[in-house]
XYZ file of C-alpha atoms in Angstrom:
785
model
C 36.344 -16.164 13.438
C 32.581 -16.685 12.670
C 31.057 -14.173 10.369
C 28.119 -12.621 12.058
C 24.785 -13.082 10.226
C 23.602 -10.015 7.995
C 21.125 -7.659 9.720
C 17.504 -7.882 8.438
C 16.290 -4.423 7.611
C 13.681 -2.403 9.471
C 11.016 -0.840 7.346
C 8.329 0.428 9.752
C 8.872 3.052 12.336
C 6.436 4.442 15.055
C 7.685 7.954 15.824
C 6.296 9.389 19.167
C 5.707 13.171 18.688
C 4.265 13.624 22.149
C 4.408 11.457 25.262
C 1.226 12.737 27.027
C -2.383 12.451 26.036
C -5.543 14.558 26.601
C -7.833 11.508 27.344
C -7.608 9.197 30.214
C -8.652 5.835 28.491
C -8.742 3.081 31.227
C -7.725 0.456 28.817
C -4.500 2.380 27.509
C -1.328 0.353 27.437
C 0.962 3.261 27.716
C -0.509 4.802 31.038
C -2.606 2.136 32.603
C -0.558 -1.072 32.184
C 2.981 -2.380 33.552
C 5.346 -0.046 31.919
C 5.821 3.576 33.627
C 8.739 4.863 31.295
C 6.355 7.541 30.053
C 6.716 9.491 33.171
C 10.400 10.167 32.503
C 9.901 11.225 28.904
C 10.273 14.720 27.508
C 6.760 15.615 26.422
C 7.143 17.056 22.865
C 9.775 15.508 20.574
C 12.522 18.005 19.949
C 13.398 18.897 16.328
C 16.889 17.664 16.709
C 15.505 14.217 17.584
C 13.286 14.117 14.652
C 16.030 15.172 12.293
C 18.234 12.573 13.668
C 15.357 9.958 13.156
C 15.050 11.020 9.488
C 18.674 10.716 8.939
C 18.919 7.352 10.517
C 15.976 6.042 8.537
C 17.420 7.442 5.284
C 20.826 5.786 6.013
C 19.143 2.485 6.955
C 16.977 2.479 3.730
C 19.921 3.342 1.327
C 22.129 0.785 3.036
C 19.456 -1.941 2.605
C 18.059 -0.597 -0.702
C 14.675 -0.567 0.656
C 11.903 0.420 -1.946
C 9.928 2.192 0.845
C 9.542 2.860 4.440
C 6.432 3.585 6.733
C 6.549 6.175 9.538
C 3.528 6.498 11.748
C 3.297 9.537 14.135
C 2.053 8.372 17.633
C 2.033 9.246 21.158
C 0.537 9.653 23.754
C -1.514 11.767 21.563
C 0.553 13.120 18.585
C -1.702 16.034 17.929
C -0.544 17.577 21.256
C 2.695 18.213 19.531
C 0.833 20.945 17.314
C 0.587 21.501 13.586
C 3.718 23.433 13.257
C 5.966 20.610 15.073
C 4.032 18.100 12.918
C 4.831 19.986 9.773
C 8.548 20.265 10.687
C 8.609 16.440 11.470
C 7.032 15.554 8.111
C 9.193 17.835 6.078
C 12.340 16.395 7.709
C 11.445 12.907 6.796
C 10.178 13.724 3.203
C 13.511 15.791 2.807
C 15.858 13.032 4.131
C 14.142 10.146 2.091
C 13.763 12.132 -1.091
C 15.615 10.160 -3.822
C 16.407 7.313 -1.362
C 13.035 5.387 -1.114
C 9.328 5.980 -1.038
C 7.932 7.277 2.037
C 4.388 6.325 3.617
C 3.366 8.690 6.368
C 0.497 8.124 8.654
C -0.787 9.274 12.165
C -2.709 7.293 14.604
C -4.773 9.812 16.833
C -7.724 10.071 19.052
C -8.865 13.088 16.930
C -9.904 15.286 19.915
C -7.819 18.088 18.766
C -8.133 17.558 14.874
C -8.992 20.697 13.014
C -8.256 22.314 9.537
C -4.802 23.398 10.573
C -3.748 19.692 11.003
C -5.604 18.581 8.054
C -3.824 21.155 5.929
C -0.510 19.695 7.040
C -1.552 16.221 6.341
C -2.792 17.172 2.820
C 0.515 18.936 2.173
C 2.524 15.891 3.097
C 0.236 12.912 2.172
C -0.290 11.683 5.836
C -2.953 9.101 6.241
C -5.062 9.627 9.413
C -6.195 6.604 11.578
C -8.728 7.523 14.382
C -9.275 5.503 17.552
C -13.007 5.015 18.207
C -14.817 2.206 20.046
C -18.284 2.263 18.627
C -21.232 4.629 19.223
C -21.459 7.063 22.098
C -22.205 4.430 24.825
C -19.576 1.941 23.574
C -16.940 4.515 23.119
C -17.323 6.558 26.199
C -17.300 3.509 28.427
C -13.436 3.648 28.017
C -12.401 6.705 26.121
C -13.046 9.576 28.429
C -11.332 12.755 29.599
C -9.722 12.911 33.002
C -12.735 14.621 34.448
C -15.014 11.676 33.401
C -16.665 13.364 30.088
C -16.915 11.150 27.174
C -14.921 11.820 24.026
C -17.322 10.550 21.407
C -18.900 13.861 20.227
C -15.516 15.695 19.795
C -14.123 12.526 17.855
C -17.163 12.161 15.570
C -17.107 15.962 14.736
C -13.333 15.555 13.773
C -14.131 12.618 11.756
C -16.880 14.623 9.926
C -13.909 16.884 8.877
C -12.026 14.030 7.429
C -15.213 13.109 5.597
C -15.581 16.318 3.768
C -14.390 15.971 -0.032
C -11.379 18.042 0.413
C -9.919 15.867 3.113
C -11.612 12.549 2.466
C -8.272 11.042 0.794
C -6.717 11.615 4.116
C -9.069 9.359 5.944
C -7.135 6.167 6.731
C -9.784 4.259 8.809
C -10.780 3.574 12.332
C -9.433 1.694 15.090
C -11.563 -0.041 17.673
C -10.424 -1.869 20.772
C -12.872 -4.674 21.393
C -15.020 -4.592 24.695
C -17.008 -7.935 24.761
C -19.436 -6.079 26.977
C -20.388 -3.957 23.976
C -22.951 -5.430 21.476
C -20.880 -6.439 18.331
C -23.622 -5.380 15.753
C -24.204 -2.132 17.562
C -20.407 -1.328 17.382
C -20.075 -2.269 13.615
C -23.109 -0.201 12.675
C -21.821 2.851 14.573
C -18.392 2.526 12.902
C -19.858 1.869 9.415
C -22.080 4.876 9.764
C -18.948 7.104 9.657
C -18.037 5.773 6.235
C -14.496 4.708 7.060
C -12.161 3.415 4.267
C -11.297 0.448 6.564
C -11.618 -0.797 10.226
C -9.154 -2.318 12.537
C -10.429 -4.459 15.441
C -7.807 -4.679 18.263
C -7.894 -7.131 21.151
C -7.333 -5.237 24.355
C -3.782 -5.895 25.615
C -3.372 -8.745 28.147
C -0.943 -11.356 29.449
C -1.055 -14.518 31.505
C -0.347 -12.588 34.426
C -3.024 -10.109 33.755
C -5.578 -12.113 31.494
C -8.245 -10.530 29.388
C -11.823 -10.117 31.058
C -13.910 -13.170 30.373
C -17.455 -12.184 31.501
C -19.295 -15.319 32.809
C -16.158 -17.317 32.422
C -16.695 -17.689 28.666
C -14.218 -19.762 26.969
C -13.690 -17.573 23.701
C -15.841 -14.573 24.112
C -13.473 -12.328 21.873
C -13.733 -14.851 18.997
C -17.524 -15.037 19.438
C -17.591 -11.127 19.399
C -15.471 -10.991 16.264
C -17.355 -13.677 14.385
C -20.553 -11.865 15.131
C -19.290 -8.837 13.249
C -17.852 -11.152 10.627
C -21.280 -12.607 9.932
C -22.827 -9.149 9.472
C -19.815 -7.857 7.429
C -20.026 -10.889 5.191
C -23.821 -10.662 4.770
C -23.323 -7.083 3.585
C -20.858 -7.979 0.997
C -17.683 -7.005 2.813
C -18.279 -3.445 2.297
C -14.852 -1.988 3.747
C -11.609 -3.732 4.440
C -11.407 -5.165 8.095
C -7.819 -5.920 8.647
C -8.072 -8.885 11.137
C -10.734 -10.600 8.830
C -8.814 -9.932 5.784
C -5.656 -11.181 7.163
C -7.185 -14.553 8.388
C -8.595 -14.972 4.845
C -5.432 -14.105 3.127
C -3.431 -16.437 5.404
C -5.993 -19.414 4.928
C -5.260 -19.013 1.185
C -1.475 -19.000 1.693
C -0.991 -15.435 1.496
C 0.700 -12.791 4.059
C -0.876 -11.190 6.890
C -1.720 -7.433 7.173
C -1.383 -7.285 10.939
C 1.426 -7.941 13.407
C -1.108 -9.919 15.769
C -1.674 -12.733 13.177
C 0.689 -14.871 11.177
C 4.224 -15.895 11.194
C 5.741 -12.982 8.937
C 8.791 -11.402 10.590
C 8.040 -8.121 12.322
C 10.265 -5.308 10.931
C 9.072 -2.477 13.329
C 10.782 -0.181 15.766
C 9.546 2.613 17.973
C 11.266 5.963 18.554
C 10.301 7.766 21.805
C 10.194 11.464 22.294
C 13.608 11.473 23.722
C 15.031 9.545 20.745
C 15.142 6.313 22.668
C 14.655 3.197 20.288
C 12.223 0.799 21.666
C 10.531 -2.509 20.616
C 6.804 -2.596 19.785
C 4.504 -0.579 22.047
C 2.408 -3.597 22.935
C 5.356 -4.886 25.117
C 4.459 -2.113 27.665
C 1.612 -4.392 28.835
C 4.103 -7.148 30.020
C 6.289 -5.642 32.491
C 7.912 -2.212 33.375
C 10.857 -1.613 30.967
C 9.831 -4.539 28.448
C 10.164 -2.603 25.296
C 13.476 -0.915 26.170
C 16.575 -1.502 24.006
C 18.965 0.810 25.648
C 19.784 2.597 22.383
C 19.071 5.917 20.914
C 19.158 7.687 17.599
C 22.224 9.658 18.484
C 24.478 6.714 19.539
C 23.099 3.696 17.557
C 22.332 2.933 13.977
C 19.114 1.057 12.977
C 21.310 -2.012 12.048
C 22.271 -2.218 15.722
C 18.660 -1.782 16.731
C 17.615 -4.554 14.241
C 20.208 -6.895 15.778
C 18.745 -6.315 19.316
C 17.718 -9.716 20.819
C 14.214 -8.432 21.600
C 13.657 -7.245 17.881
C 15.130 -10.455 16.617
C 12.899 -12.538 18.744
C 9.876 -11.182 17.067
C 11.305 -12.119 13.668
C 11.800 -15.819 14.083
C 8.515 -16.916 12.771
C 7.411 -20.407 13.924
C 10.963 -21.130 15.057
C 10.373 -18.400 17.853
C 7.140 -20.133 19.185
C 6.789 -22.597 22.082
C 6.279 -26.262 21.474
C 2.577 -26.100 22.062
C 2.201 -23.422 19.442
C 4.257 -25.244 16.775
C 2.126 -28.324 17.149
C -1.062 -26.418 16.736
C -2.986 -27.246 13.508
C -3.755 -23.330 12.803
C -0.122 -22.088 13.688
C 0.446 -21.021 10.134
C -2.554 -18.685 10.241
C -2.244 -17.724 14.010
C 1.477 -17.324 14.310
C 1.118 -17.531 18.144
C -0.772 -14.115 18.165
C 0.740 -10.947 19.342
C 4.073 -11.366 21.031
C 3.247 -9.281 24.053
C 0.005 -11.448 24.767
C 2.447 -14.550 25.340
C 4.143 -13.210 28.421
C 4.070 -14.958 31.676
C 6.286 -14.358 34.598
C 8.834 -17.038 34.897
C 8.713 -18.244 31.256
C 8.668 -15.035 29.597
C 7.231 -14.990 26.068
C 7.601 -18.849 25.511
C 3.903 -19.424 25.913
C 0.737 -19.608 23.767
C -1.123 -16.202 23.578
C -3.383 -15.313 26.351
C -5.972 -15.303 23.518
C -5.160 -18.676 22.280
C -8.611 -20.198 22.600
C -10.086 -17.099 20.879
C -7.602 -16.920 18.073
C -8.214 -20.711 17.495
C -12.109 -20.269 17.387
C -11.897 -17.168 15.294
C -9.683 -18.845 12.491
C -11.895 -22.014 12.461
C -14.922 -19.865 12.413
C -13.761 -17.782 9.339
C -12.432 -20.787 7.588
C -15.924 -22.504 8.003
C -17.601 -19.257 6.800
C -15.235 -19.267 3.641
C -16.009 -22.944 2.896
C -19.811 -22.414 3.232
C -19.695 -19.372 1.027
C -17.878 -21.257 -1.551
C -20.450 -23.984 -1.576
C -23.347 -21.662 -1.232
C -22.477 -18.124 -2.526
C -24.291 -15.290 -0.705
C -25.574 -12.126 -2.303
C -24.233 -8.857 -1.222
C -26.530 -6.021 -0.162
C -26.756 -4.781 -3.788
C -28.011 -8.340 -4.962
C -24.828 -9.133 -6.870
C -22.674 -12.035 -6.307
C -19.231 -11.092 -4.622
C -16.786 -11.809 -7.376
C -14.056 -9.515 -6.488
C -12.186 -7.961 -3.589
C -13.678 -4.457 -4.106
C -16.254 -3.129 -1.722
C -19.353 -1.513 -2.551
C -17.960 1.910 -2.020
C -14.998 1.179 -3.905
C -16.813 0.132 -6.923
C -18.932 3.330 -6.989
C -15.753 5.357 -6.578
C -14.214 3.625 -9.594
C -17.509 4.017 -11.496
C -17.591 7.594 -11.022
C -14.214 7.894 -12.602
C -11.599 8.310 -9.655
C -10.939 5.837 -6.661
C -9.110 6.639 -3.484
C -5.736 5.364 -2.270
C -7.360 2.224 -0.548
C -9.314 1.341 -3.795
C -6.281 1.581 -6.116
C -4.245 -0.317 -3.510
C -6.833 -3.038 -3.627
C -6.523 -3.185 -7.482
C -2.593 -3.292 -7.200
C -3.027 -6.105 -4.722
C -4.929 -8.159 -7.126
C -2.596 -7.252 -10.101
C 0.367 -8.699 -7.818
C -1.491 -11.921 -7.379
C -2.249 -12.173 -11.207
C 1.576 -11.575 -11.749
C 2.322 -14.332 -9.190
C 0.149 -16.620 -11.013
C 1.784 -15.860 -14.349
C 5.170 -16.272 -12.895
C 4.193 -19.702 -11.884
C 2.756 -20.417 -15.342
C 6.174 -19.456 -16.896
C 8.054 -21.809 -14.465
C 5.564 -24.624 -15.443
C 6.450 -24.235 -19.043
C 10.186 -23.721 -18.636
C 12.637 -26.548 -19.117
C 12.887 -28.908 -16.315
C 16.781 -28.788 -15.838
C 19.034 -28.105 -12.919
C 19.481 -24.451 -13.916
C 15.861 -23.638 -13.897
C 15.169 -25.564 -10.775
C 17.992 -23.639 -9.154
C 16.514 -20.318 -10.071
C 13.034 -21.423 -8.889
C 14.466 -22.437 -5.597
C 16.075 -18.975 -5.035
C 12.524 -17.467 -5.897
C 10.804 -19.645 -3.375
C 13.261 -19.102 -0.593
C 13.238 -15.286 -1.005
C 9.440 -15.612 -0.885
C 9.731 -17.488 2.420
C 12.553 -15.265 3.992
C 11.609 -11.844 2.514
C 8.247 -11.869 0.818
C 8.096 -8.165 0.733
C 11.200 -8.247 -1.557
C 9.640 -10.591 -3.921
C 6.553 -8.552 -4.065
C 8.402 -5.399 -4.766
C 10.084 -7.058 -7.782
C 6.783 -8.675 -9.076
C 5.064 -5.288 -8.613
C 7.389 -3.689 -11.326
C 4.983 -3.034 -14.096
C 6.970 -4.949 -16.835
C 7.074 -8.196 -14.885
C 3.600 -9.123 -16.340
C 4.664 -7.887 -19.717
C 7.592 -10.247 -19.721
C 5.389 -13.072 -18.397
C 2.574 -12.443 -20.952
C 5.322 -12.412 -23.834
C 6.748 -15.730 -22.551
C 3.302 -17.435 -22.436
C 1.806 -16.030 -25.667
C 4.883 -16.444 -27.801
C 5.953 -19.868 -26.430
C 9.616 -18.707 -26.573
C 12.416 -21.253 -27.079
C 12.587 -22.285 -23.473
C 15.776 -20.351 -22.709
C 13.963 -16.994 -22.625
C 11.850 -18.122 -19.926
C 14.708 -19.034 -17.806
C 16.448 -15.762 -18.533
C 13.592 -13.903 -17.243
C 13.090 -16.122 -14.039
C 16.966 -15.633 -13.444
C 16.567 -11.906 -13.820
C 13.580 -11.664 -11.279
C 15.413 -14.023 -8.819
C 18.484 -11.825 -9.053
C 16.494 -8.482 -8.352
C 14.707 -10.251 -5.344
C 18.027 -11.245 -3.953
C 19.338 -7.710 -4.245
C 16.223 -6.457 -2.490
C 16.353 -9.150 0.219
C 19.925 -8.216 1.212
C 20.292 -8.764 4.764
C 17.477 -11.217 5.120
C 18.503 -13.782 2.424
C 21.741 -14.466 0.691
C 22.349 -16.345 -2.738
C 24.216 -15.982 -5.993
C 22.157 -16.108 -9.116
C 23.387 -16.821 -12.617
C 21.866 -14.383 -15.129
C 22.334 -14.612 -18.777
C 23.701 -11.337 -20.435
C 21.455 -9.454 -22.952
C 22.694 -6.487 -25.046
C 25.924 -6.592 -23.072
C 24.102 -6.046 -19.774
C 22.471 -7.796 -16.814
C 18.792 -6.624 -16.338
C 17.464 -6.416 -12.638
C 13.757 -5.746 -13.093
C 12.778 -2.560 -11.272
C 16.340 -1.688 -10.129
C 18.242 -0.987 -13.371
C 20.751 -2.698 -15.418
C 24.644 -3.346 -15.170
C 26.805 -3.143 -18.127
C 29.268 -6.263 -17.985
C 30.936 -6.226 -21.318
C 30.263 -9.838 -21.845
C 28.825 -11.491 -24.961
C 24.971 -12.113 -25.134
C 24.017 -15.506 -23.755
C 27.040 -15.799 -21.561
C 26.148 -15.843 -17.752
C 26.866 -13.236 -15.152
C 26.636 -13.939 -11.294
C 24.684 -11.546 -9.062
C 25.664 -11.544 -5.471
C 23.984 -9.083 -2.831
C 26.202 -7.854 -0.116
C 25.499 -5.834 3.045
C 26.569 -2.599 1.219
C 25.034 -3.198 -2.154
C 25.693 -6.036 -4.765
C 28.172 -7.215 -7.163
C 27.909 -8.525 -10.720
C 30.665 -10.759 -12.091
C 31.112 -11.941 -15.629
C 33.882 -12.656 -18.148
C 34.606 -8.988 -18.459
C 35.221 -8.562 -14.824
C 33.216 -7.641 -11.743
C 31.041 -4.700 -11.174
C 30.709 -3.715 -7.462
C 27.780 -1.465 -6.658
C 28.300 0.209 -3.210
C 25.319 2.109 -2.007
C 27.649 4.207 0.278
C 30.384 4.621 -2.443
C 30.848 6.671 -5.660
C 28.660 5.738 -8.645
C 29.728 3.289 -11.322
C 29.247 4.290 -14.832
C 28.472 0.719 -15.719
C 25.602 0.738 -13.356
C 22.370 2.284 -14.776
C 19.842 2.471 -11.858
C 16.253 3.230 -12.278
C 16.122 6.717 -10.976
C 13.204 8.193 -8.979
C 11.766 11.606 -9.681
C 8.865 13.757 -8.751
C 7.742 15.160 -5.361
C 8.081 13.656 -2.148
C 4.407 12.727 -1.918
C 4.588 10.942 -5.246
C 8.051 9.941 -6.478
C 7.963 7.656 -9.401
C 10.453 5.395 -11.343
C 11.669 6.763 -14.487
C 12.083 3.653 -16.336
C 14.636 3.856 -19.133
C 16.458 0.550 -18.528
C 14.020 -2.407 -18.715
C 14.051 -4.298 -22.135
C 10.242 -5.065 -21.737
C 9.217 -1.435 -21.410
C 8.329 -1.256 -25.127
C 4.770 -1.822 -24.440
C 3.052 1.672 -24.840
C 2.364 2.178 -28.706
C 5.007 4.743 -28.988
C 8.809 3.529 -28.792
C 10.707 4.302 -25.508
C 13.561 6.432 -25.447
C 17.092 5.091 -24.630
C 18.840 6.046 -21.379
C 18.121 9.594 -20.370
C 21.031 12.108 -19.469
C 20.961 13.866 -16.221
C 19.612 17.142 -17.564
C 16.592 15.325 -18.994
C 15.958 13.390 -15.603
C 16.230 16.852 -13.989
C 13.524 18.145 -16.347
C 11.160 15.223 -15.740
C 11.700 15.751 -11.916
C 10.855 19.466 -12.166
C 7.804 18.985 -14.507
C 6.447 15.993 -12.431
C 6.765 18.190 -9.234
C 4.737 20.885 -10.923
C 2.236 18.292 -12.432
C 1.590 16.743 -8.987
C 0.935 20.086 -7.560
C -1.582 20.645 -10.217
C -3.254 17.239 -9.700
C -3.493 17.703 -5.942
C -4.928 21.063 -6.293
C -7.238 20.832 -9.232
C -7.991 17.026 -9.459
C -8.149 16.151 -5.855
C -10.464 13.037 -6.468
C -7.832 11.447 -8.812
C -4.482 12.481 -6.920
C -4.753 9.776 -4.106
C -5.448 6.896 -6.403
C -2.605 8.121 -8.670
C -0.111 8.267 -5.649
C -1.215 4.785 -4.609
C -0.968 2.996 -8.002
C 1.217 4.831 -10.536
C 4.812 4.117 -9.564
C 6.510 4.223 -12.989
C 6.820 6.662 -15.919
C 8.425 5.408 -19.036
C 9.696 8.105 -21.304
C 8.628 7.852 -25.033
C 10.178 9.147 -28.178
C 8.248 12.206 -29.122
C 6.836 12.466 -32.647
C 8.535 14.820 -35.195
C 5.301 16.928 -35.307
C 5.516 18.312 -31.741
C 2.055 16.596 -30.744
C 1.743 15.053 -27.279
C 1.803 11.354 -27.050
C 1.221 8.967 -24.228
C 0.022 5.370 -23.644
C -0.983 2.693 -21.133
C -0.578 -1.083 -21.603
C -3.110 -3.500 -20.123
C -0.153 -5.900 -19.106
C 1.731 -3.141 -17.316
C -0.172 -2.020 -14.176
C 1.252 0.802 -12.451
C 3.002 2.375 -15.533
C 2.281 4.929 -18.220
C 4.395 5.856 -21.089
C 4.602 9.596 -21.862
C 6.855 11.705 -24.240
C 7.488 14.668 -21.927
C 5.301 17.589 -23.070
C 5.913 21.235 -23.183
C 4.212 22.131 -19.998
C 3.618 20.542 -16.634
C -0.099 21.073 -16.813
C -0.147 18.956 -19.880
C 1.888 16.348 -18.197
C -0.796 16.353 -15.543
C -3.436 15.752 -18.135
C -1.576 12.871 -19.837
C -0.865 11.164 -16.484
C -4.538 11.520 -15.332
C -5.660 10.381 -18.731
C -3.422 7.283 -18.964
C -3.976 6.189 -15.450
C -7.612 5.989 -16.056
C -6.740 3.101 -18.721
C -4.646 1.452 -16.016
C -7.493 1.516 -13.639
C -10.028 0.199 -15.835
C -7.817 -2.465 -17.111
C -7.323 -3.762 -13.664
C -10.962 -3.723 -12.983
C -11.540 -5.691 -16.186
C -9.140 -8.179 -15.026
C -11.489 -8.844 -11.963
C -14.941 -8.614 -13.435
C -16.725 -8.492 -16.773
C -18.422 -5.186 -17.455
C -19.755 -6.154 -20.980
C -20.643 -9.200 -22.934
C -17.328 -10.372 -24.550
C -19.507 -12.156 -27.228
C -20.522 -8.668 -28.602
C -18.269 -8.198 -31.735
C -20.074 -4.948 -32.981
C -17.993 -1.920 -33.509
C -19.037 1.483 -31.965
C -18.248 5.016 -32.989
C -16.645 7.185 -30.253
C -17.385 10.970 -30.735
C -13.516 11.728 -30.649
C -12.473 9.051 -33.232
C -13.214 8.443 -37.049
C -12.816 4.866 -36.688
C -15.285 2.570 -35.044
C -14.112 0.642 -31.888
C -15.011 -2.525 -30.131
C -17.099 -2.286 -27.160
C -14.117 -2.392 -24.848
C -12.340 0.277 -26.860
C -15.460 2.725 -26.337
C -15.525 1.825 -22.632
C -11.923 2.624 -22.263
C -11.899 5.743 -24.058
C -14.898 7.093 -22.294
C -13.540 6.269 -18.890
C -10.428 7.963 -19.833
C -12.266 11.190 -21.014
C -14.137 11.701 -17.745
C -10.709 12.579 -16.524
C -10.004 14.753 -19.636
C -13.218 16.676 -19.411
C -12.620 17.251 -15.578
C -9.200 18.472 -16.456
C -10.447 21.050 -18.948
C -13.251 21.921 -16.453
C -10.536 22.799 -13.807
C -8.563 24.957 -16.339
C -11.732 26.803 -17.379
C -12.592 27.477 -13.806
C -9.108 28.952 -13.550
C -9.705 31.247 -16.426
C -7.000 29.735 -18.472
C -7.299 31.142 -22.038
C -8.733 28.806 -24.532
C -9.974 26.271 -21.940
C -13.725 26.785 -22.116
C -13.982 25.195 -25.695
C -12.197 21.814 -24.899
C -14.157 21.610 -21.532
C -17.369 22.091 -23.558
C -16.313 19.511 -26.229
C -14.960 16.721 -23.967
C -17.907 17.074 -21.589
C -20.484 16.620 -24.360
C -18.621 13.930 -26.266
C -17.963 11.959 -23.020
C -21.695 12.243 -22.035
C -22.609 11.078 -25.633
C -20.197 8.101 -25.306
C -21.674 7.243 -21.868
C -25.164 7.213 -23.522
C -23.826 5.035 -26.385
C -22.406 2.474 -23.919
C -25.762 2.481 -21.795
C -27.663 1.822 -25.138
C -25.381 -0.904 -26.285
C -27.548 -3.714 -24.438
C -24.293 -5.625 -23.808
C -23.319 -4.173 -20.556
C -23.362 -6.552 -17.437
C -24.949 -5.129 -14.203
C -21.578 -4.063 -13.004
C -20.964 -2.479 -16.413
C -24.177 -0.669 -16.171
C -23.181 0.651 -12.728
C -20.012 2.085 -14.175
C -21.985 3.651 -17.018
C -24.545 5.137 -14.390
C -21.499 6.317 -12.189
C -19.741 8.186 -15.240
C -23.168 9.895 -16.268
C -23.528 11.132 -12.772
C -20.183 12.460 -12.801
C -20.702 14.295 -16.152
C -24.063 15.532 -15.573
C -23.408 18.619 -13.362
C -20.822 19.584 -15.877
C -23.495 19.493 -18.591
C -25.696 21.677 -16.386
C -22.730 24.334 -16.035
C -22.379 24.289 -19.906
C -26.261 24.765 -20.359
C -26.256 27.521 -17.549
C -28.555 25.617 -15.251
């Protein structure tokens, strides 16, 4: 009997919380296109459906060892479900996935009903809010209207105003705009930008070959021309916010991955859950024909593995192999990917066709490619007059300069750090011995990157991946060490890609164990230097060595020989408590050995309390921390009882801390060290000072003079320290007033010293100005102004 192919995991879930809508948009694919299944749906999703969905996702994530999943609340209009039901849904999902994997929660809404009650729920559970808006009043109200014909613009913009308030700003996920080529592109862009969104999505209106998109005047590619007009304006302004369709094309042209389903050949791993618990394929299929998204499965009778194996789901995961011959021959197929699956539909030939937007996609990709080439040959200036040298927007630079940075900003830093690590991995490979063993390991890495790029990204995002790579490159090694590390990362990637890629990787034993970076280590009882074989299975993985085979079954009892990296902390910010990686000794103070369960429990409780403090008292820092700090490495505490912590320039996303006596102090150490992490990532992208300046500078808080970078790092970290003590002083914590005064004045003095150094670049001066503006009001408070 032929063994069935392993099921590829699903990691993105759209959960419908309400099947009706309070608007009557004439371009809506749910109510105005071919599918009519909404008429038979229960209106609000029952709690028992949500609880079953949460259990199914947790079961699936555990079985496939997923590092994280994304759940988006949708509709209809999800806000019609009400804040209480929304809260219960978020709590059920957080509770089910706590300790299983990270959970990213979002909601896509028309925002008509958005108010403080909803925002408080979103804040409690870390739910990112995307709002649908098609431009200014005239452009938006052309389509997005109430059933009685009234426009929705004023109500929506008022709700966005709530999201723009400081207390809720971190929740604002961005704007989604459906294109109407009758609307003026610059006018739409200006109207959206005026609302200061953290990102913008432009969507092609859903269409098929049976019901093609409107093309006024018979224009060949009006949607491409519309988007390219916006792209020209966006580029001229220095790309002030991420625009996912543009960023996706740019990434794909450089050989990267897409950010959207509608472009690229990356497999789609998304499923929709309707209000009655039915599993459906992507919502966009509703535009093809009545019943097109149906799977015939539901959360009560079917697992997500069964859903993932559905022919319709599989059809959207075949990459170029699933495209028609015409698409596979196209010169831009690797970027276009055939467009959105639903847009390929034609009666008689199904989805085996080019996109109904084929000409537009071709012209858009070629237009952006030409613009990229022109910019490389003739760099344009941004609105600030600086040359665009990094992926950060003007707003993101200003956020970081002020000392904080929202989730999108820190995520942009993390993405660039991942690219740096990928480059270092390649550099290690290039210096490794050219033998069959090394070639086999590199082949596995390349094949995982093709079959499951998210799995390799998750491995390389481990903070100590870069520490290992830099160690190899700086010491030269003996050749074998490089291969060892490559094999360890390849094995970890294979384990993470279980169900999407299969291979056995030979990994040398170190200290009697096999290291799987980011996952843990397996004690194998074999001598150092001998090989162990790591093989992923549907239910876990096995490690075989001379001492026998260790089988790790995610559904079975734990094995004492398996030391997994444990996750601790609250549902909105669980972190890896790293006590297994042999390259974690990077934080000045030595790391502790494997922690016992009592200590892990203590870390968990303290981090929960610390996160509560950060979210409540340092709200400008919390979203960035949640987006970028994924690892805490416990350090050996000093004998004198003092607090110690550290951050390593080559370990983005990690901080080392000896667990302090109180959660409030833990919050301080986390915020302090993550400032160093962020600034180090910025310094990897751009110069903030003249590296030729070798002078030493006195920092007010240190007796020994420091190089200019040391002063810059210390000053940036102490912006957060001063704000921490300000929060404590405002809470009337005994003894807090004095450190607030000290750190505020010393930080201001250090900023002045930086500004007066004469060695800051224009971007460095911008950071000094930003820190000065942050600290100035606190000085006024101290001076009684």
